[in-house]
Amino acid sequence: AIGADSFLWNGHTTVSADSDFVVLDIFNLLDADESIKRAQYYNVLSWAWNEVSRNRKEKILLGVDEAYLLADPEAPQALAFLRNTNKRIRKYEGGLLTITQNVVDFTDPSVKRYGQALVDNPCYKVLMGMGENDLASLTELMFLSEAEQELLGQGSRGEALLVAGSKRVRANIELAAHEKDLFG
């Protein structure tokens, strides 16, 4: 490749699809020019979907941490990818783990077309303490009871609302000593 953006395309990839665990860090991409961002999102997301769909018998989990970073109305293809993946991944023996701190990032009118499905569709949800705006948005979306609203609005660290299909239960998440060691 030649030109101003050639540094993006020249050289060998450092991604190994043979690894059991692959991390794609796109943080620095967020400050890129819009045309570069769109092209790189396309490359990264296409690669991810190819990994998910290449073997329908291999169980695979696509985890997206800090997913709010992809809720960008200027670059909706990333959030559209997550929505589409969310709807299709089970057919490929896969799962999508979407992690965010703010529900409103996905229910904002500018991205709701793609983002709401990430809150609505999952079979399993672990919901933890949240601020007023997130709680109001989630209450409207999921018809939370007063007790559920109180749990999410005033809950202590480790307290969560576990949603599994139509069942909702209060959960206390505690780490065992060996699990705490894993986090340093």
Coordinates of N, CA and C in Angstrom, one line a residue:
A1 N 0.8 -1.2 0.0 CA 0.0 0.0 0.0 C 0.9 1.2 0.0
I2 N 0.4 2.3 -0.6 CA 1.1 3.5 -0.6 C 0.1 4.6 -0.3
G3 N 0.7 5.8 0.2 CA -0.2 6.9 0.6 C -0.1 7.2 2.1
A4 N -0.9 8.1 2.5 CA -0.9 8.6 3.8 C -1.2 7.6 4.9
D5 N -2.1 6.6 4.5 CA -2.6 5.6 5.5 C -1.9 4.3 5.3
S6 N -0.8 4.2 4.5 CA -0.2 3.0 4.2 C 0.3 2.2 5.5
F7 N 0.6 3.0 6.5 CA 1.1 2.3 7.7 C 0.0 1.4 8.3
L8 N -1.2 1.6 8.0 CA -2.3 0.7 8.5 C -2.3 -0.6 7.8
W9 N -1.8 -0.7 6.5 CA -2.0 -1.8 5.7 C -0.6 -2.6 5.4
N10 N 0.5 -1.9 5.6 CA 1.8 -2.6 5.3 C 2.3 -3.4 6.4
G11 N 2.8 -4.5 6.2 CA 3.4 -5.3 7.3 C 2.5 -6.6 7.5
H12 N 3.1 -7.4 8.4 CA 2.5 -8.7 8.7 C 1.5 -8.5 9.9
T13 N 0.5 -9.3 9.9 CA -0.4 -9.2 11.0 C 0.2 -9.9 12.2
T14 N -0.2 -9.5 13.4 CA 0.3 -10.1 14.6 C -0.8 -10.9 15.3
V15 N -2.0 -11.0 14.6 CA -3.1 -11.8 15.1 C -2.9 -13.3 14.8
S16 N -3.0 -14.1 15.8 CA -2.9 -15.5 15.5 C -4.2 -16.2 15.8
A17 N -4.8 -16.6 14.7 CA -6.2 -17.3 14.8 C -6.1 -18.6 15.5
D18 N -4.9 -19.2 15.7 CA -4.7 -20.5 16.3 C -4.7 -20.4 17.8
S19 N -4.7 -19.3 18.4 CA -4.6 -19.1 19.8 C -6.0 -19.5 20.4
D20 N -6.0 -19.9 21.6 CA -7.3 -20.2 22.3 C -7.9 -18.9 22.8
F21 N -7.1 -17.9 22.9 CA -7.6 -16.6 23.5 C -7.0 -15.5 22.7
V22 N -7.8 -14.7 22.0 CA -7.3 -13.6 21.2 C -7.9 -12.3 21.7
V23 N -7.1 -11.3 21.9 CA -7.5 -10.0 22.3 C -7.3 -9.0 21.2
L24 N -8.3 -8.3 20.8 CA -8.1 -7.2 19.8 C -8.4 -5.9 20.5
D25 N -7.4 -5.1 20.7 CA -7.5 -3.8 21.4 C -7.7 -2.7 20.3
I26 N -8.9 -2.1 20.3 CA -9.2 -1.1 19.3 C -9.2 0.3 19.9
F27 N -8.7 0.4 21.1 CA -8.9 1.7 21.8 C -8.3 2.9 21.0
N28 N -7.1 2.7 20.5 CA -6.5 3.8 19.7 C -7.2 4.1 18.4
L29 N -8.0 3.2 17.9 CA -8.7 3.4 16.7 C -9.8 4.5 16.9
L30 N -10.3 4.6 18.1 CA -11.4 5.6 18.4 C -11.1 7.0 18.1
D31 N -9.8 7.4 18.1 CA -9.4 8.7 17.7 C -9.0 8.9 16.3
A32 N -9.1 7.9 15.5 CA -8.7 7.9 14.1 C -9.7 8.7 13.2
D33 N -9.3 9.1 12.1 CA -10.1 9.8 11.1 C -11.3 8.8 10.8
E34 N -12.5 9.4 10.5 CA -13.7 8.6 10.2 C -13.5 7.5 9.1
S35 N -12.8 7.9 8.0 CA -12.6 6.9 6.9 C -11.7 5.8 7.4
I36 N -10.7 6.1 8.1 CA -9.8 5.0 8.6 C -10.5 4.2 9.6
K37 N -11.3 4.8 10.5 CA -12.1 4.1 11.5 C -13.0 3.1 10.8
R38 N -13.7 3.5 9.9 CA -14.7 2.6 9.2 C -14.0 1.5 8.5
A39 N -12.9 1.7 7.8 CA -12.1 0.7 7.2 C -11.5 -0.3 8.2
Q40 N -11.0 0.2 9.3 CA -10.5 -0.7 10.3 C -11.5 -1.5 11.0
Y41 N -12.6 -0.9 11.3 CA -13.8 -1.6 11.9 C -14.2 -2.7 11.0
Y42 N -14.3 -2.5 9.7 CA -14.6 -3.5 8.7 C -13.6 -4.7 8.8
N43 N -12.3 -4.3 8.8 CA -11.3 -5.4 8.9 C -11.4 -6.2 10.2
V44 N -11.4 -5.5 11.3 CA -11.5 -6.2 12.6 C -12.7 -7.0 12.7
L45 N -13.9 -6.5 12.4 CA -15.1 -7.2 12.6 C -15.3 -8.3 11.6
S46 N -14.8 -8.1 10.4 CA -14.9 -9.2 9.4 C -14.0 -10.4 9.9
W47 N -12.8 -10.1 10.4 CA -12.0 -11.1 10.9 C -12.7 -11.9 12.1
A48 N -13.3 -11.1 13.0 CA -13.9 -11.7 14.1 C -15.1 -12.6 13.7
W49 N -15.9 -12.2 12.7 CA -17.0 -13.0 12.3 C -16.5 -14.2 11.5
N50 N -15.4 -14.1 10.8 CA -14.8 -15.3 10.1 C -14.4 -16.3 11.1
E51 N -13.9 -15.9 12.3 CA -13.5 -16.8 13.3 C -14.7 -17.5 14.0
V52 N -15.7 -16.7 14.2 CA -16.9 -17.3 14.8 C -17.6 -18.3 13.8
S53 N -17.6 -18.0 12.6 CA -18.4 -18.8 11.6 C -17.6 -19.9 10.9
R54 N -16.3 -20.0 11.1 CA -15.5 -20.9 10.3 C -15.8 -22.4 10.6
N55 N -16.2 -22.7 11.8 CA -16.4 -24.1 12.2 C -17.7 -24.1 13.1
R56 N -18.8 -24.5 12.6 CA -20.0 -24.5 13.3 C -20.1 -25.5 14.5
K57 N -19.1 -26.4 14.6 CA -19.0 -27.3 15.7 C -18.1 -26.8 16.9
E58 N -17.3 -25.8 16.6 CA -16.4 -25.3 17.6 C -17.1 -24.3 18.5
K59 N -17.1 -24.5 19.8 CA -17.7 -23.5 20.7 C -16.8 -22.3 20.8
I60 N -17.4 -21.1 20.6 CA -16.6 -19.9 20.6 C -17.4 -18.8 21.4
L61 N -16.7 -18.0 22.1 CA -17.2 -16.9 22.9 C -16.6 -15.6 22.4
L62 N -17.3 -14.7 21.9 CA -16.8 -13.4 21.5 C -17.2 -12.4 22.6
G63 N -16.2 -11.9 23.3 CA -16.4 -11.0 24.4 C -16.1 -9.6 24.0
V64 N -16.9 -8.7 24.3 CA -16.7 -7.2 23.9 C -16.8 -6.4 25.2
D65 N -15.6 -6.1 25.8 CA -15.6 -5.3 27.0 C -15.6 -3.8 26.6
E66 N -16.1 -3.0 27.5 CA -16.2 -1.6 27.3 C -16.9 -1.3 25.9
A67 N -18.0 -2.1 25.8 CA -18.8 -2.1 24.5 C -19.4 -0.7 24.2
Y68 N -19.5 0.2 25.2 CA -20.1 1.5 25.0 C -19.2 2.3 23.9
L69 N -17.9 1.9 23.8 CA -17.0 2.6 22.9 C -17.5 2.3 21.5
L70 N -18.2 1.3 21.2 CA -18.7 1.0 19.9 C -20.1 1.6 19.6
A71 N -20.7 2.2 20.6 CA -22.0 2.9 20.4 C -21.8 4.3 19.9
D72 N -21.2 4.3 18.7 CA -20.9 5.6 18.1 C -21.8 5.9 16.9
P73 N -22.7 6.9 16.9 CA -23.6 7.2 15.8 C -22.8 7.6 14.5
E74 N -21.5 8.0 14.7 CA -20.7 8.4 13.5 C -20.2 7.2 12.8
A75 N -20.1 6.1 13.5 CA -19.5 4.8 12.9 C -20.4 3.7 13.4
P76 N -21.7 3.6 12.9 CA -22.6 2.6 13.4 C -22.4 1.2 12.9
Q77 N -21.4 1.0 12.0 CA -21.2 -0.4 11.5 C -20.7 -1.3 12.7
A78 N -20.0 -0.8 13.6 CA -19.5 -1.6 14.7 C -20.7 -2.1 15.6
L79 N -21.6 -1.2 15.9 CA -22.7 -1.6 16.7 C -23.7 -2.5 15.9
A80 N -23.8 -2.2 14.6 CA -24.7 -3.0 13.7 C -24.1 -4.5 13.7
F81 N -22.8 -4.6 13.7 CA -22.1 -5.9 13.7 C -22.5 -6.6 15.0
L82 N -22.4 -5.9 16.1 CA -22.7 -6.6 17.4 C -24.2 -7.0 17.4
R83 N -25.1 -6.2 16.9 CA -26.5 -6.6 16.9 C -26.7 -7.8 16.0
N84 N -26.1 -7.8 14.8 CA -26.3 -8.9 13.9 C -25.6 -10.2 14.5
T85 N -24.5 -10.0 15.1 CA -23.8 -11.2 15.7 C -24.6 -11.7 16.9
N86 N -25.2 -10.8 17.7 CA -26.1 -11.2 18.8 C -27.2 -12.1 18.3
K87 N -27.7 -11.8 17.1 CA -28.9 -12.5 16.6 C -28.5 -13.8 15.9
R88 N -27.3 -14.0 15.5 CA -26.9 -15.1 14.7 C -25.9 -16.1 15.4
I89 N -25.2 -15.7 16.4 CA -24.1 -16.4 16.9 C -24.4 -17.8 17.5
R90 N -25.6 -17.9 18.0 CA -26.0 -19.2 18.6 C -26.1 -20.3 17.5
K91 N -26.4 -19.9 16.3 CA -26.4 -20.9 15.2 C -25.0 -21.5 14.9
Y92 N -24.0 -20.8 15.4 CA -22.6 -21.2 15.2 C -21.9 -21.8 16.5
E93 N -22.8 -22.3 17.4 CA -22.3 -22.8 18.7 C -21.5 -21.7 19.4
G94 N -21.9 -20.5 19.3 CA -21.1 -19.4 19.9 C -22.0 -18.6 20.8
G95 N -21.3 -17.7 21.5 CA -22.0 -16.8 22.4 C -21.3 -15.4 22.3
L96 N -22.1 -14.4 22.6 CA -21.6 -13.0 22.6 C -21.7 -12.5 24.0
L97 N -20.6 -12.0 24.6 CA -20.6 -11.4 25.9 C -20.4 -10.0 25.7
T98 N -21.4 -9.2 26.0 CA -21.3 -7.7 25.9 C -21.2 -7.1 27.2
I99 N -20.1 -6.3 27.5 CA -19.9 -5.8 28.8 C -19.9 -4.3 28.7
T100 N -20.7 -3.6 29.5 CA -20.7 -2.1 29.5 C -21.2 -1.7 30.9
Q101 N -20.9 -0.4 31.2 CA -21.3 0.1 32.5 C -22.6 1.0 32.3
N102 N -23.0 1.3 31.1 CA -24.1 2.2 30.9 C -25.1 1.7 29.8
V103 N -26.3 1.4 30.3 CA -27.3 0.9 29.3 C -27.7 2.0 28.4
V104 N -27.7 3.3 28.8 CA -28.2 4.4 28.0 C -27.3 4.6 26.8
D105 N -26.1 4.1 26.8 CA -25.2 4.1 25.6 C -25.9 3.4 24.4
F106 N -26.7 2.3 24.7 CA -27.3 1.5 23.7 C -28.7 1.9 23.4
T107 N -29.3 2.6 24.3 CA -30.7 3.0 24.1 C -30.9 4.4 23.7
D108 N -29.8 5.2 23.6 CA -29.9 6.5 23.1 C -30.5 6.5 21.7
P109 N -31.4 7.4 21.4 CA -32.1 7.4 20.1 C -31.1 7.4 18.9
S110 N -29.9 7.9 19.0 CA -29.0 7.9 17.8 C -28.5 6.5 17.5
V111 N -28.5 5.6 18.4 CA -28.0 4.2 18.1 C -29.0 3.1 18.5
K112 N -30.2 3.5 19.0 CA -31.1 2.5 19.5 C -31.5 1.5 18.5
R113 N -31.5 1.8 17.2 CA -31.8 0.8 16.2 C -30.9 -0.4 16.3
Y114 N -29.7 -0.2 16.6 CA -28.7 -1.3 16.8 C -28.5 -1.7 18.2
G115 N -28.5 -0.8 19.1 CA -28.1 -1.0 20.5 C -29.1 -1.7 21.3
Q116 N -30.4 -1.5 21.1 CA -31.4 -2.0 22.0 C -31.4 -3.5 22.0
A117 N -31.1 -4.1 20.8 CA -31.1 -5.6 20.7 C -30.0 -6.2 21.6
L118 N -29.0 -5.5 21.9 CA -27.9 -6.0 22.8 C -28.4 -6.1 24.2
V119 N -29.4 -5.3 24.6 CA -30.0 -5.4 25.9 C -31.2 -6.3 25.9
D120 N -32.0 -6.3 24.9 CA -33.2 -7.1 24.8 C -33.0 -8.6 24.6
N121 N -32.1 -8.9 23.6 CA -32.0 -10.3 23.1 C -31.3 -11.4 23.9
P122 N -30.3 -11.0 24.7 CA -29.6 -12.1 25.4 C -30.4 -12.9 26.3
C123 N -30.2 -14.2 26.3 CA -30.9 -15.2 27.2 C -30.5 -14.9 28.6
Y124 N -29.3 -14.6 28.8 CA -28.7 -14.4 30.2 C -28.2 -13.0 30.3
K125 N -28.6 -12.4 31.4 CA -28.1 -11.0 31.7 C -27.7 -11.0 33.2
V126 N -26.5 -10.3 33.4 CA -26.1 -10.0 34.8 C -26.1 -8.5 34.9
L127 N -27.0 -8.0 35.7 CA -27.2 -6.6 35.8 C -26.8 -6.2 37.2
M128 N -25.9 -5.2 37.3 CA -25.3 -4.8 38.6 C -25.7 -3.3 38.8
G129 N -25.3 -2.7 39.9 CA -25.7 -1.4 40.3 C -25.5 -0.4 39.2
M130 N -26.4 0.6 39.1 CA -26.3 1.6 38.0 C -26.9 2.9 38.5
G131 N -26.6 3.9 37.7 CA -27.1 5.3 38.0 C -28.5 5.4 37.6
E132 N -29.1 6.6 37.9 CA -30.5 6.9 37.7 C -30.9 6.8 36.2
N133 N -30.1 7.4 35.3 CA -30.5 7.4 33.9 C -30.5 6.0 33.3
D134 N -29.5 5.2 33.7 CA -29.4 3.8 33.2 C -30.6 3.0 33.8
L135 N -30.9 3.2 35.0 CA -32.0 2.5 35.7 C -33.3 2.9 35.1
A136 N -33.5 4.1 34.8 CA -34.8 4.6 34.2 C -34.9 3.9 32.8
S137 N -33.9 3.9 32.0 CA -33.9 3.3 30.7 C -34.2 1.8 30.7
L138 N -33.5 1.1 31.6 CA -33.7 -0.3 31.8 C -35.0 -0.7 32.3
T139 N -35.5 0.1 33.3 CA -36.9 -0.1 33.8 C -37.9 0.0 32.7
E140 N -37.8 0.9 31.8 CA -38.7 1.1 30.7 C -38.6 -0.1 29.8
L141 N -37.4 -0.6 29.5 CA -37.1 -1.6 28.6 C -37.5 -3.0 29.1
M142 N -37.3 -3.2 30.4 CA -37.5 -4.6 30.9 C -38.6 -4.7 32.0
F143 N -39.3 -3.6 32.2 CA -40.4 -3.6 33.2 C -40.0 -4.1 34.5
L144 N -38.9 -3.5 35.1 CA -38.4 -3.9 36.3 C -39.4 -3.6 37.5
S145 N -39.4 -4.5 38.4 CA -40.3 -4.4 39.6 C -39.6 -3.3 40.5
E146 N -40.3 -2.9 41.5 CA -39.8 -1.9 42.5 C -38.6 -2.5 43.2
A147 N -38.7 -3.8 43.6 CA -37.6 -4.5 44.3 C -36.4 -4.6 43.4
E148 N -36.6 -4.9 42.1 CA -35.4 -5.0 41.2 C -34.8 -3.6 41.0
Q149 N -35.6 -2.6 40.9 CA -35.1 -1.2 40.8 C -34.3 -0.8 42.0
E150 N -34.8 -1.2 43.2 CA -34.1 -0.9 44.4 C -32.7 -1.6 44.5
L151 N -32.7 -2.9 44.1 CA -31.5 -3.6 44.0 C -30.5 -3.0 43.1
L152 N -30.9 -2.6 41.9 CA -29.9 -2.1 41.0 C -29.6 -0.6 41.3
G153 N -30.4 0.1 41.9 CA -30.2 1.5 42.3 C -29.4 1.7 43.6
Q154 N -29.5 0.7 44.5 CA -28.9 0.9 45.8 C -28.1 -0.3 46.2
G155 N -27.9 -1.3 45.3 CA -27.2 -2.5 45.7 C -25.8 -2.3 46.0
S156 N -25.3 -3.2 46.8 CA -23.9 -3.2 47.2 C -23.0 -3.9 46.2
R157 N -21.7 -3.8 46.3 CA -20.8 -4.4 45.4 C -21.0 -5.9 45.5
G158 N -21.1 -6.6 44.3 CA -21.3 -8.0 44.2 C -22.7 -8.4 44.1
E159 N -23.7 -7.5 44.4 CA -25.1 -7.8 44.3 C -25.5 -7.6 42.8
A160 N -26.3 -8.5 42.3 CA -26.8 -8.4 40.9 C -28.2 -8.9 40.7
L161 N -28.7 -8.6 39.6 CA -30.0 -9.2 39.2 C -29.6 -10.1 38.1
L162 N -29.8 -11.4 38.2 CA -29.5 -12.4 37.2 C -30.8 -12.7 36.5
V163 N -30.8 -12.5 35.2 CA -31.9 -12.7 34.3 C -31.6 -13.9 33.4
A164 N -32.4 -15.0 33.5 CA -32.2 -16.2 32.7 C -33.6 -16.5 32.1
G165 N -33.7 -16.1 30.8 CA -35.0 -16.2 30.1 C -36.0 -15.3 30.8
S166 N -37.1 -15.9 31.3 CA -38.1 -15.1 31.9 C -38.0 -15.1 33.5
K167 N -37.0 -15.8 34.0 CA -36.7 -15.9 35.4 C -35.7 -14.8 35.8
R168 N -36.0 -14.1 37.0 CA -35.2 -13.1 37.5 C -34.9 -13.4 39.0
V169 N -33.6 -13.4 39.4 CA -33.3 -13.7 40.8 C -32.2 -12.7 41.2
R170 N -32.2 -12.4 42.5 CA -31.2 -11.6 43.1 C -30.0 -12.6 43.3
A171 N -28.8 -12.1 43.0 CA -27.6 -12.9 43.1 C -26.5 -12.1 43.8
N172 N -25.7 -12.8 44.6 CA -24.6 -12.3 45.3 C -23.4 -12.9 44.7
I173 N -22.5 -12.2 44.1 CA -21.3 -12.7 43.4 C -20.1 -12.5 44.4
E174 N -19.5 -13.6 44.7 CA -18.4 -13.6 45.6 C -17.2 -14.4 45.0
L175 N -16.0 -13.9 45.1 CA -14.9 -14.5 44.5 C -14.3 -15.5 45.6
A176 N -13.9 -16.6 45.2 CA -13.1 -17.5 46.0 C -11.7 -17.0 46.1
A177 N -10.9 -17.4 47.1 CA -9.5 -16.9 47.3 C -8.7 -17.2 46.0
H178 N -8.8 -18.3 45.4 CA -8.0 -18.6 44.2 C -8.4 -17.7 43.0
E179 N -9.7 -17.3 43.0 CA -10.2 -16.4 41.9 C -9.6 -15.0 42.2
K180 N -9.6 -14.6 43.4 CA -9.0 -13.3 43.7 C -7.5 -13.2 43.3
D181 N -6.8 -14.3 43.5 CA -5.4 -14.4 43.1 C -5.2 -14.2 41.6
L182 N -6.2 -14.6 40.8 CA -6.1 -14.5 39.4 C -6.1 -13.0 39.0
F183 N -6.8 -12.2 39.8 CA -6.9 -10.7 39.5 C -5.8 -9.9 40.1
G184 N -4.9 -10.6 40.8 CA -3.7 -9.9 41.4 C -4.1 -9.3 42.7

